[in-house]
Amino acid sequence: QVQLQESGPGLVKPSETLSLTCTVSGGSTSNYYQYWSWIRQSPGKGLEYIGYIYYTGSTNYNPSLKSRLTISLDTSKNQFSLKLNSLTAADTAVYFCARRSVSVSEDRDCFDIWGPGKMVTVSS
Amino acid sequence: DIQMTQSPSSVSASVGDRVTITCRASQGVSSWLAWYQQKSGKAPKVLIYGASRLQTGVPSRFSGSGSGTDFTLTISSLQPEDFATYYCQQANSFPYTFGQGTKLEIK
């Protein structure tokens, strides 16, 4: 079955850029109605939607992060990535990659597969 | 952004009890509402989507109802493995937003 796994640094300095990659195994990132997403979770803000990328390259970003965020997709490697710049302590969180699965006929729009999460600490 | 408010924030219950968790949206989300279960140190797991549709593989003791702004998640007979934190999430409009969570603890 489809599995996701996040990778990247666990510690990043303030003002620097966070780069995380999610590797998808057991499935394709080129499927219709599957959107490759990032979500983070911090004690202070709970679960926060970051954004997604579709196989066509179209993206959707949370406006609260949009000015600092880039999500990209490499279908040949079955990987998608997140870059978040100008980091502050408020960006400290567990970062999850997830598959958003959509079917209008089934009233389905949910994050149905998640990676285990990557703890990222922003500190000097 | 649509604000999602869950109640209660925590609840204590016993194995075999029936438990209901409520989620209220700050504006209507139709039936675009999902429920997730998260255990400590793990990723969330989807239980319900479309407000009332059970995700494949999820036990039938979990059920969801509601539409518009008011939703409920019910666990009909609590099992030991159900003690976890539960979140609602609206999928009506971006940015998608989650409730603050309801922690279900053993009494």
mmCIF file with all atom_site columns, C-alpha atoms in Angstrom:
data_model
loop_
_atom_site.group_PDB
_atom_site.id
_atom_site.type_symbol
_atom_site.label_atom_id
_atom_site.label_alt_id
_atom_site.label_comp_id
_atom_site.label_asym_id
_atom_site.label_entity_id
_atom_site.label_seq_id
_atom_site.pdbx_PDB_ins_code
_atom_site.Cartn_x
_atom_site.Cartn_y
_atom_site.Cartn_z
_atom_site.occupancy
_atom_site.B_iso_or_equiv
_atom_site.pdbx_formal_charge
_atom_site.auth_seq_id
_atom_site.auth_comp_id
_atom_site.auth_asym_id
_atom_site.auth_atom_id
_atom_site.pdbx_PDB_model_num
ATOM 1   C CA . GLN A 1 1   ? 0.000   0.000  0.000   1.00 0.00 ? 1   GLN A CA 1
ATOM 2   C CA . VAL A 1 2   ? 0.976   3.648  -0.323  1.00 0.00 ? 2   VAL A CA 1
ATOM 3   C CA . GLN A 1 3   ? 3.416   4.929  2.291   1.00 0.00 ? 3   GLN A CA 1
ATOM 4   C CA . LEU A 1 4   ? 4.927   8.366  2.859   1.00 0.00 ? 4   LEU A CA 1
ATOM 5   C CA . GLN A 1 5   ? 8.175   9.231  4.594   1.00 0.00 ? 5   GLN A CA 1
ATOM 6   C CA . GLU A 1 6   ? 9.516   12.686 5.472   1.00 0.00 ? 6   GLU A CA 1
ATOM 7   C CA . SER A 1 7   ? 13.238  13.461 5.442   1.00 0.00 ? 7   SER A CA 1
ATOM 8   C CA . GLY A 1 8   ? 15.319  16.521 6.217   1.00 0.00 ? 8   GLY A CA 1
ATOM 9   C CA . PRO A 1 9   ? 17.124  18.298 9.055   1.00 0.00 ? 9   PRO A CA 1
ATOM 10  C CA . GLY A 1 10  ? 15.780  18.257 12.594  1.00 0.00 ? 10  GLY A CA 1
ATOM 11  C CA . LEU A 1 11  ? 17.443  21.520 13.611  1.00 0.00 ? 11  LEU A CA 1
ATOM 12  C CA . VAL A 1 12  ? 17.508  24.745 11.620  1.00 0.00 ? 12  VAL A CA 1
ATOM 13  C CA . LYS A 1 13  ? 18.762  28.190 12.604  1.00 0.00 ? 13  LYS A CA 1
ATOM 14  C CA . PRO A 1 14  ? 16.518  31.249 12.745  1.00 0.00 ? 14  PRO A CA 1
ATOM 15  C CA . SER A 1 15  ? 16.304  33.200 9.475   1.00 0.00 ? 15  SER A CA 1
ATOM 16  C CA . GLU A 1 16  ? 17.428  30.134 7.474   1.00 0.00 ? 16  GLU A CA 1
ATOM 17  C CA . THR A 1 17  ? 15.412  27.959 5.085   1.00 0.00 ? 17  THR A CA 1
ATOM 18  C CA . LEU A 1 18  ? 13.804  24.634 5.980   1.00 0.00 ? 18  LEU A CA 1
ATOM 19  C CA . SER A 1 19  ? 13.899  21.981 3.253   1.00 0.00 ? 19  SER A CA 1
ATOM 20  C CA . LEU A 1 20  ? 11.902  18.775 3.700   1.00 0.00 ? 20  LEU A CA 1
ATOM 21  C CA . THR A 1 21  ? 11.255  15.964 1.241   1.00 0.00 ? 21  THR A CA 1
ATOM 22  C CA . CYS A 1 22  ? 8.472   13.403 1.261   1.00 0.00 ? 22  CYS A CA 1
ATOM 23  C CA . THR A 1 23  ? 9.083   10.113 -0.552  1.00 0.00 ? 23  THR A CA 1
ATOM 24  C CA . VAL A 1 24  ? 6.016   8.227  -1.768  1.00 0.00 ? 24  VAL A CA 1
ATOM 25  C CA . SER A 1 25  ? 6.295   4.452  -2.040  1.00 0.00 ? 25  SER A CA 1
ATOM 26  C CA . GLY A 1 26  ? 3.762   1.883  -3.229  1.00 0.00 ? 26  GLY A CA 1
ATOM 27  C CA . GLY A 1 27  ? 1.946   4.375  -5.438  1.00 0.00 ? 27  GLY A CA 1
ATOM 28  C CA . SER A 1 28  ? 2.311   7.195  -7.938  1.00 0.00 ? 28  SER A CA 1
ATOM 29  C CA . THR A 1 29  ? 2.354   10.965 -7.468  1.00 0.00 ? 29  THR A CA 1
ATOM 30  C CA . SER A 1 30  ? 0.761   11.312 -10.923 1.00 0.00 ? 30  SER A CA 1
ATOM 31  C CA . ASN A 1 31  ? -2.729  10.059 -10.055 1.00 0.00 ? 31  ASN A CA 1
ATOM 32  C CA . TYR A 1 32  ? -5.863  12.091 -10.601 1.00 0.00 ? 32  TYR A CA 1
ATOM 33  C CA . TYR A 1 33  ? -7.593  13.548 -7.532  1.00 0.00 ? 33  TYR A CA 1
ATOM 34  C CA . GLN A 1 34  ? -4.617  12.976 -5.237  1.00 0.00 ? 34  GLN A CA 1
ATOM 35  C CA . TYR A 1 35  ? -2.967  16.077 -3.854  1.00 0.00 ? 35  TYR A CA 1
ATOM 36  C CA . TRP A 1 36  ? 0.393   15.921 -2.121  1.00 0.00 ? 36  TRP A CA 1
ATOM 37  C CA . SER A 1 37  ? 0.213   17.977 1.028   1.00 0.00 ? 37  SER A CA 1
ATOM 38  C CA . TRP A 1 38  ? 2.101   19.325 4.006   1.00 0.00 ? 38  TRP A CA 1
ATOM 39  C CA . ILE A 1 39  ? 0.616   19.817 7.476   1.00 0.00 ? 39  ILE A CA 1
ATOM 40  C CA . ARG A 1 40  ? 2.390   20.814 10.664  1.00 0.00 ? 40  ARG A CA 1
ATOM 41  C CA . GLN A 1 41  ? 1.595   20.432 14.335  1.00 0.00 ? 41  GLN A CA 1
ATOM 42  C CA . SER A 1 42  ? 2.898   22.543 17.171  1.00 0.00 ? 42  SER A CA 1
ATOM 43  C CA . PRO A 1 43  ? 1.760   22.730 20.795  1.00 0.00 ? 43  PRO A CA 1
ATOM 44  C CA . GLY A 1 44  ? 0.751   26.344 20.390  1.00 0.00 ? 44  GLY A CA 1
ATOM 45  C CA . LYS A 1 45  ? -1.191  26.182 17.125  1.00 0.00 ? 45  LYS A CA 1
ATOM 46  C CA . GLY A 1 46  ? -2.356  22.579 16.861  1.00 0.00 ? 46  GLY A CA 1
ATOM 47  C CA . LEU A 1 47  ? -2.692  21.103 13.379  1.00 0.00 ? 47  LEU A CA 1
ATOM 48  C CA . GLU A 1 48  ? -2.065  23.635 10.615  1.00 0.00 ? 48  GLU A CA 1
ATOM 49  C CA . TYR A 1 49  ? -2.564  23.084 6.881   1.00 0.00 ? 49  TYR A CA 1
ATOM 50  C CA . ILE A 1 50  ? 0.502   24.299 4.959   1.00 0.00 ? 50  ILE A CA 1
ATOM 51  C CA . GLY A 1 51  ? -0.325  23.559 1.330   1.00 0.00 ? 51  GLY A CA 1
ATOM 52  C CA . TYR A 1 52  ? -0.461  21.029 -1.502  1.00 0.00 ? 52  TYR A CA 1
ATOM 53  C CA . ILE A 1 53  ? 0.819   20.312 -4.990  1.00 0.00 ? 53  ILE A CA 1
ATOM 54  C CA . TYR A 1 54  ? -1.038  18.403 -7.725  1.00 0.00 ? 54  TYR A CA 1
ATOM 55  C CA . TYR A 1 55  ? 0.609   16.274 -10.401 1.00 0.00 ? 55  TYR A CA 1
ATOM 56  C CA . THR A 1 56  ? 0.000   19.070 -12.930 1.00 0.00 ? 56  THR A CA 1
ATOM 57  C CA . GLY A 1 57  ? 2.188   21.353 -10.814 1.00 0.00 ? 57  GLY A CA 1
ATOM 58  C CA . SER A 1 58  ? -0.647  23.469 -9.501  1.00 0.00 ? 58  SER A CA 1
ATOM 59  C CA . THR A 1 59  ? -0.285  24.494 -5.885  1.00 0.00 ? 59  THR A CA 1
ATOM 60  C CA . ASN A 1 60  ? -2.336  25.833 -3.016  1.00 0.00 ? 60  ASN A CA 1
ATOM 61  C CA . TYR A 1 61  ? -0.666  27.569 -0.084  1.00 0.00 ? 61  TYR A CA 1
ATOM 62  C CA . ASN A 1 62  ? -1.960  28.710 3.270   1.00 0.00 ? 62  ASN A CA 1
ATOM 63  C CA . PRO A 1 63  ? -2.038  32.531 3.007   1.00 0.00 ? 63  PRO A CA 1
ATOM 64  C CA . SER A 1 64  ? -0.373  32.773 6.419   1.00 0.00 ? 64  SER A CA 1
ATOM 65  C CA . LEU A 1 65  ? 2.747   31.097 4.963   1.00 0.00 ? 65  LEU A CA 1
ATOM 66  C CA . LYS A 1 66  ? 2.482   31.891 1.265   1.00 0.00 ? 66  LYS A CA 1
ATOM 67  C CA . SER A 1 67  ? 5.179   34.580 1.152   1.00 0.00 ? 67  SER A CA 1
ATOM 68  C CA . ARG A 1 68  ? 7.765   32.165 2.605   1.00 0.00 ? 68  ARG A CA 1
ATOM 69  C CA . LEU A 1 69  ? 6.671   28.855 1.090   1.00 0.00 ? 69  LEU A CA 1
ATOM 70  C CA . THR A 1 70  ? 7.455   26.757 -1.969  1.00 0.00 ? 70  THR A CA 1
ATOM 71  C CA . ILE A 1 71  ? 6.141   23.233 -2.598  1.00 0.00 ? 71  ILE A CA 1
ATOM 72  C CA . SER A 1 72  ? 7.535   21.277 -5.532  1.00 0.00 ? 72  SER A CA 1
ATOM 73  C CA . LEU A 1 73  ? 7.047   17.838 -7.070  1.00 0.00 ? 73  LEU A CA 1
ATOM 74  C CA . ASP A 1 74  ? 9.403   15.404 -8.809  1.00 0.00 ? 74  ASP A CA 1
ATOM 75  C CA . THR A 1 75  ? 7.182   12.724 -10.338 1.00 0.00 ? 75  THR A CA 1
ATOM 76  C CA . SER A 1 76  ? 10.181  10.813 -11.702 1.00 0.00 ? 76  SER A CA 1
ATOM 77  C CA . LYS A 1 77  ? 11.404  10.262 -8.149  1.00 0.00 ? 77  LYS A CA 1
ATOM 78  C CA . ASN A 1 78  ? 7.921   10.068 -6.601  1.00 0.00 ? 78  ASN A CA 1
ATOM 79  C CA . GLN A 1 79  ? 8.911   12.816 -4.207  1.00 0.00 ? 79  GLN A CA 1
ATOM 80  C CA . PHE A 1 80  ? 7.540   16.192 -3.232  1.00 0.00 ? 80  PHE A CA 1
ATOM 81  C CA . SER A 1 81  ? 9.273   18.867 -1.202  1.00 0.00 ? 81  SER A CA 1
ATOM 82  C CA . LEU A 1 82  ? 8.680   21.850 1.030   1.00 0.00 ? 82  LEU A CA 1
ATOM 83  C CA . LYS A 1 83  ? 10.871  24.926 1.376   1.00 0.00 ? 83  LYS A CA 1
ATOM 84  C CA . LEU A 1 84  ? 10.037  27.462 4.063   1.00 0.00 ? 84  LEU A CA 1
ATOM 85  C CA . ASN A 1 85  ? 12.309  30.469 4.432   1.00 0.00 ? 85  ASN A CA 1
ATOM 86  C CA . SER A 1 86  ? 12.920  33.177 7.035   1.00 0.00 ? 86  SER A CA 1
ATOM 87  C CA . LEU A 1 87  ? 12.360  30.745 9.857   1.00 0.00 ? 87  LEU A CA 1
ATOM 88  C CA . THR A 1 88  ? 11.528  31.815 13.407  1.00 0.00 ? 88  THR A CA 1
ATOM 89  C CA . ALA A 1 89  ? 10.902  29.862 16.601  1.00 0.00 ? 89  ALA A CA 1
ATOM 90  C CA . ALA A 1 90  ? 7.193   29.897 15.717  1.00 0.00 ? 90  ALA A CA 1
ATOM 91  C CA . ASP A 1 91  ? 7.982   27.462 12.882  1.00 0.00 ? 91  ASP A CA 1
ATOM 92  C CA . THR A 1 92  ? 9.125   24.802 15.348  1.00 0.00 ? 92  THR A CA 1
ATOM 93  C CA . ALA A 1 93  ? 6.739   21.877 14.845  1.00 0.00 ? 93  ALA A CA 1
ATOM 94  C CA . VAL A 1 94  ? 6.276   18.335 13.677  1.00 0.00 ? 94  VAL A CA 1
ATOM 95  C CA . TYR A 1 95  ? 5.935   18.465 9.894   1.00 0.00 ? 95  TYR A CA 1
ATOM 96  C CA . PHE A 1 96  ? 3.755   15.816 8.231   1.00 0.00 ? 96  PHE A CA 1
ATOM 97  C CA . CYS A 1 97  ? 3.450   15.027 4.560   1.00 0.00 ? 97  CYS A CA 1
ATOM 98  C CA . ALA A 1 98  ? 0.070   13.627 3.614   1.00 0.00 ? 98  ALA A CA 1
ATOM 99  C CA . ARG A 1 99  ? -2.010  12.575 0.643   1.00 0.00 ? 99  ARG A CA 1
ATOM 100 C CA . ARG A 1 100 ? -5.227  14.492 0.139   1.00 0.00 ? 100 ARG A CA 1
ATOM 101 C CA . SER A 1 101 ? -7.750  12.280 -1.618  1.00 0.00 ? 101 SER A CA 1
ATOM 102 C CA . VAL A 1 102 ? -10.745 13.826 -3.387  1.00 0.00 ? 102 VAL A CA 1
ATOM 103 C CA . SER A 1 103 ? -13.914 12.338 -4.877  1.00 0.00 ? 103 SER A CA 1
ATOM 104 C CA . VAL A 1 104 ? -16.850 14.688 -5.294  1.00 0.00 ? 104 VAL A CA 1
ATOM 105 C CA . SER A 1 105 ? -19.246 11.825 -6.035  1.00 0.00 ? 105 SER A CA 1
ATOM 106 C CA . GLU A 1 106 ? -18.384 10.287 -2.666  1.00 0.00 ? 106 GLU A CA 1
ATOM 107 C CA . ASP A 1 107 ? -18.238 13.568 -0.676  1.00 0.00 ? 107 ASP A CA 1
ATOM 108 C CA . ARG A 1 108 ? -14.620 12.616 -0.088  1.00 0.00 ? 108 ARG A CA 1
ATOM 109 C CA . ASP A 1 109 ? -11.957 15.214 0.638   1.00 0.00 ? 109 ASP A CA 1
ATOM 110 C CA . CYS A 1 110 ? -9.606  14.181 3.392   1.00 0.00 ? 110 CYS A CA 1
ATOM 111 C CA . PHE A 1 111 ? -6.001  13.484 4.243   1.00 0.00 ? 111 PHE A CA 1
ATOM 112 C CA . ASP A 1 112 ? -6.083  9.716  4.053   1.00 0.00 ? 112 ASP A CA 1
ATOM 113 C CA . ILE A 1 113 ? -2.417  8.758  4.178   1.00 0.00 ? 113 ILE A CA 1
ATOM 114 C CA . TRP A 1 114 ? 0.203   10.433 6.361   1.00 0.00 ? 114 TRP A CA 1
ATOM 115 C CA . GLY A 1 115 ? 3.909   10.134 6.901   1.00 0.00 ? 115 GLY A CA 1
ATOM 116 C CA . PRO A 1 116 ? 5.113   9.515  10.459  1.00 0.00 ? 116 PRO A CA 1
ATOM 117 C CA . GLY A 1 117 ? 6.179   13.150 10.843  1.00 0.00 ? 117 GLY A CA 1
ATOM 118 C CA . LYS A 1 118 ? 9.493   15.002 11.178  1.00 0.00 ? 118 LYS A CA 1
ATOM 119 C CA . MET A 1 119 ? 10.214  17.092 14.252  1.00 0.00 ? 119 MET A CA 1
ATOM 120 C CA . VAL A 1 120 ? 11.850  20.378 13.244  1.00 0.00 ? 120 VAL A CA 1
ATOM 121 C CA . THR A 1 121 ? 13.297  22.760 15.823  1.00 0.00 ? 121 THR A CA 1
ATOM 122 C CA . VAL A 1 122 ? 14.242  26.324 14.929  1.00 0.00 ? 122 VAL A CA 1
ATOM 123 C CA . SER A 1 123 ? 17.004  27.427 17.257  1.00 0.00 ? 123 SER A CA 1
ATOM 124 C CA . SER A 1 124 ? 20.466  28.924 17.137  1.00 0.00 ? 124 SER A CA 1
ATOM 125 C CA . ASP B 2 1   ? -10.424 31.322 7.660   1.00 0.00 ? 1   ASP B CA 1
ATOM 126 C CA . ILE B 2 2   ? -13.110 29.009 9.013   1.00 0.00 ? 2   ILE B CA 1
ATOM 127 C CA . GLN B 2 3   ? -12.671 28.403 12.743  1.00 0.00 ? 3   GLN B CA 1
ATOM 128 C CA . MET B 2 4   ? -13.393 24.894 14.014  1.00 0.00 ? 4   MET B CA 1
ATOM 129 C CA . THR B 2 5   ? -14.303 24.559 17.699  1.00 0.00 ? 5   THR B CA 1
ATOM 130 C CA . GLN B 2 6   ? -14.482 21.186 19.410  1.00 0.00 ? 6   GLN B CA 1
ATOM 131 C CA . SER B 2 7   ? -16.095 20.334 22.710  1.00 0.00 ? 7   SER B CA 1
ATOM 132 C CA . PRO B 2 8   ? -15.251 19.114 25.156  1.00 0.00 ? 8   PRO B CA 1
ATOM 133 C CA . SER B 2 9   ? -11.479 19.664 25.126  1.00 0.00 ? 9   SER B CA 1
ATOM 134 C CA . SER B 2 10  ? -11.089 16.493 27.153  1.00 0.00 ? 10  SER B CA 1
ATOM 135 C CA . VAL B 2 11  ? -13.362 13.716 28.350  1.00 0.00 ? 11  VAL B CA 1
ATOM 136 C CA . SER B 2 12  ? -12.893 10.772 30.682  1.00 0.00 ? 12  SER B CA 1
ATOM 137 C CA . ALA B 2 13  ? -14.764 7.582  29.952  1.00 0.00 ? 13  ALA B CA 1
ATOM 138 C CA . SER B 2 14  ? -14.683 3.843  30.576  1.00 0.00 ? 14  SER B CA 1
ATOM 139 C CA . VAL B 2 15  ? -14.402 0.864  28.263  1.00 0.00 ? 15  VAL B CA 1
ATOM 140 C CA . GLY B 2 16  ? -17.866 0.124  26.911  1.00 0.00 ? 16  GLY B CA 1
ATOM 141 C CA . ASP B 2 17  ? -19.136 3.700  27.284  1.00 0.00 ? 17  ASP B CA 1
ATOM 142 C CA . ARG B 2 18  ? -20.759 5.680  24.493  1.00 0.00 ? 18  ARG B CA 1
ATOM 143 C CA . VAL B 2 19  ? -18.951 8.950  23.798  1.00 0.00 ? 19  VAL B CA 1
ATOM 144 C CA . THR B 2 20  ? -19.921 11.925 21.654  1.00 0.00 ? 20  THR B CA 1
ATOM 145 C CA . ILE B 2 21  ? -17.599 14.724 20.556  1.00 0.00 ? 21  ILE B CA 1
ATOM 146 C CA . THR B 2 22  ? -18.931 17.908 18.999  1.00 0.00 ? 22  THR B CA 1
ATOM 147 C CA . CYS B 2 23  ? -17.381 20.153 16.345  1.00 0.00 ? 23  CYS B CA 1
ATOM 148 C CA . ARG B 2 24  ? -18.767 23.545 15.336  1.00 0.00 ? 24  ARG B CA 1
ATOM 149 C CA . ALA B 2 25  ? -17.674 25.541 12.289  1.00 0.00 ? 25  ALA B CA 1
ATOM 150 C CA . SER B 2 26  ? -17.681 29.340 12.282  1.00 0.00 ? 26  SER B CA 1
ATOM 151 C CA . GLN B 2 27  ? -19.497 29.229 8.941   1.00 0.00 ? 27  GLN B CA 1
ATOM 152 C CA . GLY B 2 28  ? -21.240 26.520 6.986   1.00 0.00 ? 28  GLY B CA 1
ATOM 153 C CA . VAL B 2 29  ? -19.078 23.778 5.503   1.00 0.00 ? 29  VAL B CA 1
ATOM 154 C CA . SER B 2 30  ? -21.913 21.639 4.048   1.00 0.00 ? 30  SER B CA 1
ATOM 155 C CA . SER B 2 31  ? -20.798 18.029 4.580   1.00 0.00 ? 31  SER B CA 1
ATOM 156 C CA . TRP B 2 32  ? -17.122 18.687 3.934   1.00 0.00 ? 32  TRP B CA 1
ATOM 157 C CA . LEU B 2 33  ? -16.012 17.562 7.345   1.00 0.00 ? 33  LEU B CA 1
ATOM 158 C CA . ALA B 2 34  ? -13.543 14.860 8.372   1.00 0.00 ? 34  ALA B CA 1
ATOM 159 C CA . TRP B 2 35  ? -12.638 13.320 11.713  1.00 0.00 ? 35  TRP B CA 1
ATOM 160 C CA . TYR B 2 36  ? -9.188  12.042 12.678  1.00 0.00 ? 36  TYR B CA 1
ATOM 161 C CA . GLN B 2 37  ? -7.777  9.996  15.538  1.00 0.00 ? 37  GLN B CA 1
ATOM 162 C CA . GLN B 2 38  ? -4.247  10.677 16.751  1.00 0.00 ? 38  GLN B CA 1
ATOM 163 C CA . LYS B 2 39  ? -2.317  8.589  19.240  1.00 0.00 ? 39  LYS B CA 1
ATOM 164 C CA . SER B 2 40  ? 0.709   9.941  21.072  1.00 0.00 ? 40  SER B CA 1
ATOM 165 C CA . GLY B 2 41  ? 3.739   10.325 18.815  1.00 0.00 ? 41  GLY B CA 1
ATOM 166 C CA . LYS B 2 42  ? 1.863   9.143  15.716  1.00 0.00 ? 42  LYS B CA 1
ATOM 167 C CA . ALA B 2 43  ? 0.309   10.798 12.684  1.00 0.00 ? 43  ALA B CA 1
ATOM 168 C CA . PRO B 2 44  ? -3.425  11.405 12.575  1.00 0.00 ? 44  PRO B CA 1
ATOM 169 C CA . LYS B 2 45  ? -5.580  8.689  11.012  1.00 0.00 ? 45  LYS B CA 1
ATOM 170 C CA . VAL B 2 46  ? -8.772  9.509  9.152   1.00 0.00 ? 46  VAL B CA 1
ATOM 171 C CA . LEU B 2 47  ? -11.928 7.919  10.592  1.00 0.00 ? 47  LEU B CA 1
ATOM 172 C CA . ILE B 2 48  ? -14.790 9.742  8.880   1.00 0.00 ? 48  ILE B CA 1
ATOM 173 C CA . TYR B 2 49  ? -15.066 11.926 5.763   1.00 0.00 ? 49  TYR B CA 1
ATOM 174 C CA . GLY B 2 50  ? -18.048 13.639 4.186   1.00 0.00 ? 50  GLY B CA 1
ATOM 175 C CA . ALA B 2 51  ? -19.327 14.150 7.757   1.00 0.00 ? 51  ALA B CA 1
ATOM 176 C CA . SER B 2 52  ? -20.725 10.611 7.992   1.00 0.00 ? 52  SER B CA 1
ATOM 177 C CA . ARG B 2 53  ? -18.844 8.269  5.651   1.00 0.00 ? 53  ARG B CA 1
ATOM 178 C CA . LEU B 2 54  ? -16.687 5.667  7.349   1.00 0.00 ? 54  LEU B CA 1
ATOM 179 C CA . GLN B 2 55  ? -13.148 5.327  6.004   1.00 0.00 ? 55  GLN B CA 1
ATOM 180 C CA . THR B 2 56  ? -12.331 1.811  4.807   1.00 0.00 ? 56  THR B CA 1
ATOM 181 C CA . GLY B 2 57  ? -11.021 -0.339 7.625   1.00 0.00 ? 57  GLY B CA 1
ATOM 182 C CA . VAL B 2 58  ? -12.386 1.815  10.461  1.00 0.00 ? 58  VAL B CA 1
ATOM 183 C CA . PRO B 2 59  ? -14.560 -0.082 12.970  1.00 0.00 ? 59  PRO B CA 1
ATOM 184 C CA . SER B 2 60  ? -18.301 0.499  12.728  1.00 0.00 ? 60  SER B CA 1
ATOM 185 C CA . ARG B 2 61  ? -18.487 1.679  16.340  1.00 0.00 ? 61  ARG B CA 1
ATOM 186 C CA . PHE B 2 62  ? -17.318 5.045  14.972  1.00 0.00 ? 62  PHE B CA 1
ATOM 187 C CA . SER B 2 63  ? -19.984 7.204  13.356  1.00 0.00 ? 63  SER B CA 1
ATOM 188 C CA . GLY B 2 64  ? -20.339 10.817 12.293  1.00 0.00 ? 64  GLY B CA 1
ATOM 189 C CA . SER B 2 65  ? -23.286 13.088 11.701  1.00 0.00 ? 65  SER B CA 1
ATOM 190 C CA . GLY B 2 66  ? -24.188 16.677 10.971  1.00 0.00 ? 66  GLY B CA 1
ATOM 191 C CA . SER B 2 67  ? -24.028 19.235 8.205   1.00 0.00 ? 67  SER B CA 1
ATOM 192 C CA . GLY B 2 68  ? -23.654 22.973 7.887   1.00 0.00 ? 68  GLY B CA 1
ATOM 193 C CA . THR B 2 69  ? -22.015 24.153 11.090  1.00 0.00 ? 69  THR B CA 1
ATOM 194 C CA . ASP B 2 70  ? -22.655 21.425 13.683  1.00 0.00 ? 70  ASP B CA 1
ATOM 195 C CA . PHE B 2 71  ? -21.153 17.938 13.638  1.00 0.00 ? 71  PHE B CA 1
ATOM 196 C CA . THR B 2 72  ? -20.700 15.021 15.999  1.00 0.00 ? 72  THR B CA 1
ATOM 197 C CA . LEU B 2 73  ? -18.410 12.023 16.237  1.00 0.00 ? 73  LEU B CA 1
ATOM 198 C CA . THR B 2 74  ? -19.815 9.132  18.254  1.00 0.00 ? 74  THR B CA 1
ATOM 199 C CA . ILE B 2 75  ? -18.027 6.056  19.512  1.00 0.00 ? 75  ILE B CA 1
ATOM 200 C CA . SER B 2 76  ? -20.756 3.578  20.413  1.00 0.00 ? 76  SER B CA 1
ATOM 201 C CA . SER B 2 77  ? -18.803 1.302  22.771  1.00 0.00 ? 77  SER B CA 1
ATOM 202 C CA . LEU B 2 78  ? -15.327 2.425  23.743  1.00 0.00 ? 78  LEU B CA 1
ATOM 203 C CA . GLN B 2 79  ? -12.498 -0.023 23.311  1.00 0.00 ? 79  GLN B CA 1
ATOM 204 C CA . PRO B 2 80  ? -9.080  0.268  24.991  1.00 0.00 ? 80  PRO B CA 1
ATOM 205 C CA . GLU B 2 81  ? -7.457  1.241  21.684  1.00 0.00 ? 81  GLU B CA 1
ATOM 206 C CA . ASP B 2 82  ? -9.819  4.224  21.269  1.00 0.00 ? 82  ASP B CA 1
ATOM 207 C CA . PHE B 2 83  ? -8.180  6.333  23.948  1.00 0.00 ? 83  PHE B CA 1
ATOM 208 C CA . ALA B 2 84  ? -6.531  9.046  21.866  1.00 0.00 ? 84  ALA B CA 1
ATOM 209 C CA . THR B 2 85  ? -7.030  12.627 20.691  1.00 0.00 ? 85  THR B CA 1
ATOM 210 C CA . TYR B 2 86  ? -9.677  13.364 18.067  1.00 0.00 ? 86  TYR B CA 1
ATOM 211 C CA . TYR B 2 87  ? -9.722  16.234 15.575  1.00 0.00 ? 87  TYR B CA 1
ATOM 212 C CA . CYS B 2 88  ? -12.278 17.561 13.139  1.00 0.00 ? 88  CYS B CA 1
ATOM 213 C CA . GLN B 2 89  ? -11.219 19.261 9.905   1.00 0.00 ? 89  GLN B CA 1
ATOM 214 C CA . GLN B 2 90  ? -13.217 21.255 7.376   1.00 0.00 ? 90  GLN B CA 1
ATOM 215 C CA . ALA B 2 91  ? -12.643 20.709 3.671   1.00 0.00 ? 91  ALA B CA 1
ATOM 216 C CA . ASN B 2 92  ? -15.123 23.292 2.395   1.00 0.00 ? 92  ASN B CA 1
ATOM 217 C CA . SER B 2 93  ? -12.726 26.149 1.709   1.00 0.00 ? 93  SER B CA 1
ATOM 218 C CA . PHE B 2 94  ? -9.022  26.866 1.794   1.00 0.00 ? 94  PHE B CA 1
ATOM 219 C CA . PRO B 2 95  ? -7.097  27.148 3.972   1.00 0.00 ? 95  PRO B CA 1
ATOM 220 C CA . TYR B 2 96  ? -8.364  23.887 5.416   1.00 0.00 ? 96  TYR B CA 1
ATOM 221 C CA . THR B 2 97  ? -8.562  24.135 9.200   1.00 0.00 ? 97  THR B CA 1
ATOM 222 C CA . PHE B 2 98  ? -8.648  21.744 12.117  1.00 0.00 ? 98  PHE B CA 1
ATOM 223 C CA . GLY B 2 99  ? -10.309 21.821 15.496  1.00 0.00 ? 99  GLY B CA 1
ATOM 224 C CA . GLN B 2 100 ? -8.144  22.119 18.584  1.00 0.00 ? 100 GLN B CA 1
ATOM 225 C CA . GLY B 2 101 ? -8.662  18.472 19.526  1.00 0.00 ? 101 GLY B CA 1
ATOM 226 C CA . THR B 2 102 ? -10.543 16.429 22.113  1.00 0.00 ? 102 THR B CA 1
ATOM 227 C CA . LYS B 2 103 ? -8.477  14.177 24.354  1.00 0.00 ? 103 LYS B CA 1
ATOM 228 C CA . LEU B 2 104 ? -10.295 10.992 25.310  1.00 0.00 ? 104 LEU B CA 1
ATOM 229 C CA . GLU B 2 105 ? -8.898  9.581  28.539  1.00 0.00 ? 105 GLU B CA 1
ATOM 230 C CA . ILE B 2 106 ? -9.540  6.464  30.574  1.00 0.00 ? 106 ILE B CA 1
ATOM 231 C CA . LYS B 2 107 ? -11.688 7.005  33.667  1.00 0.00 ? 107 LYS B CA 1
#
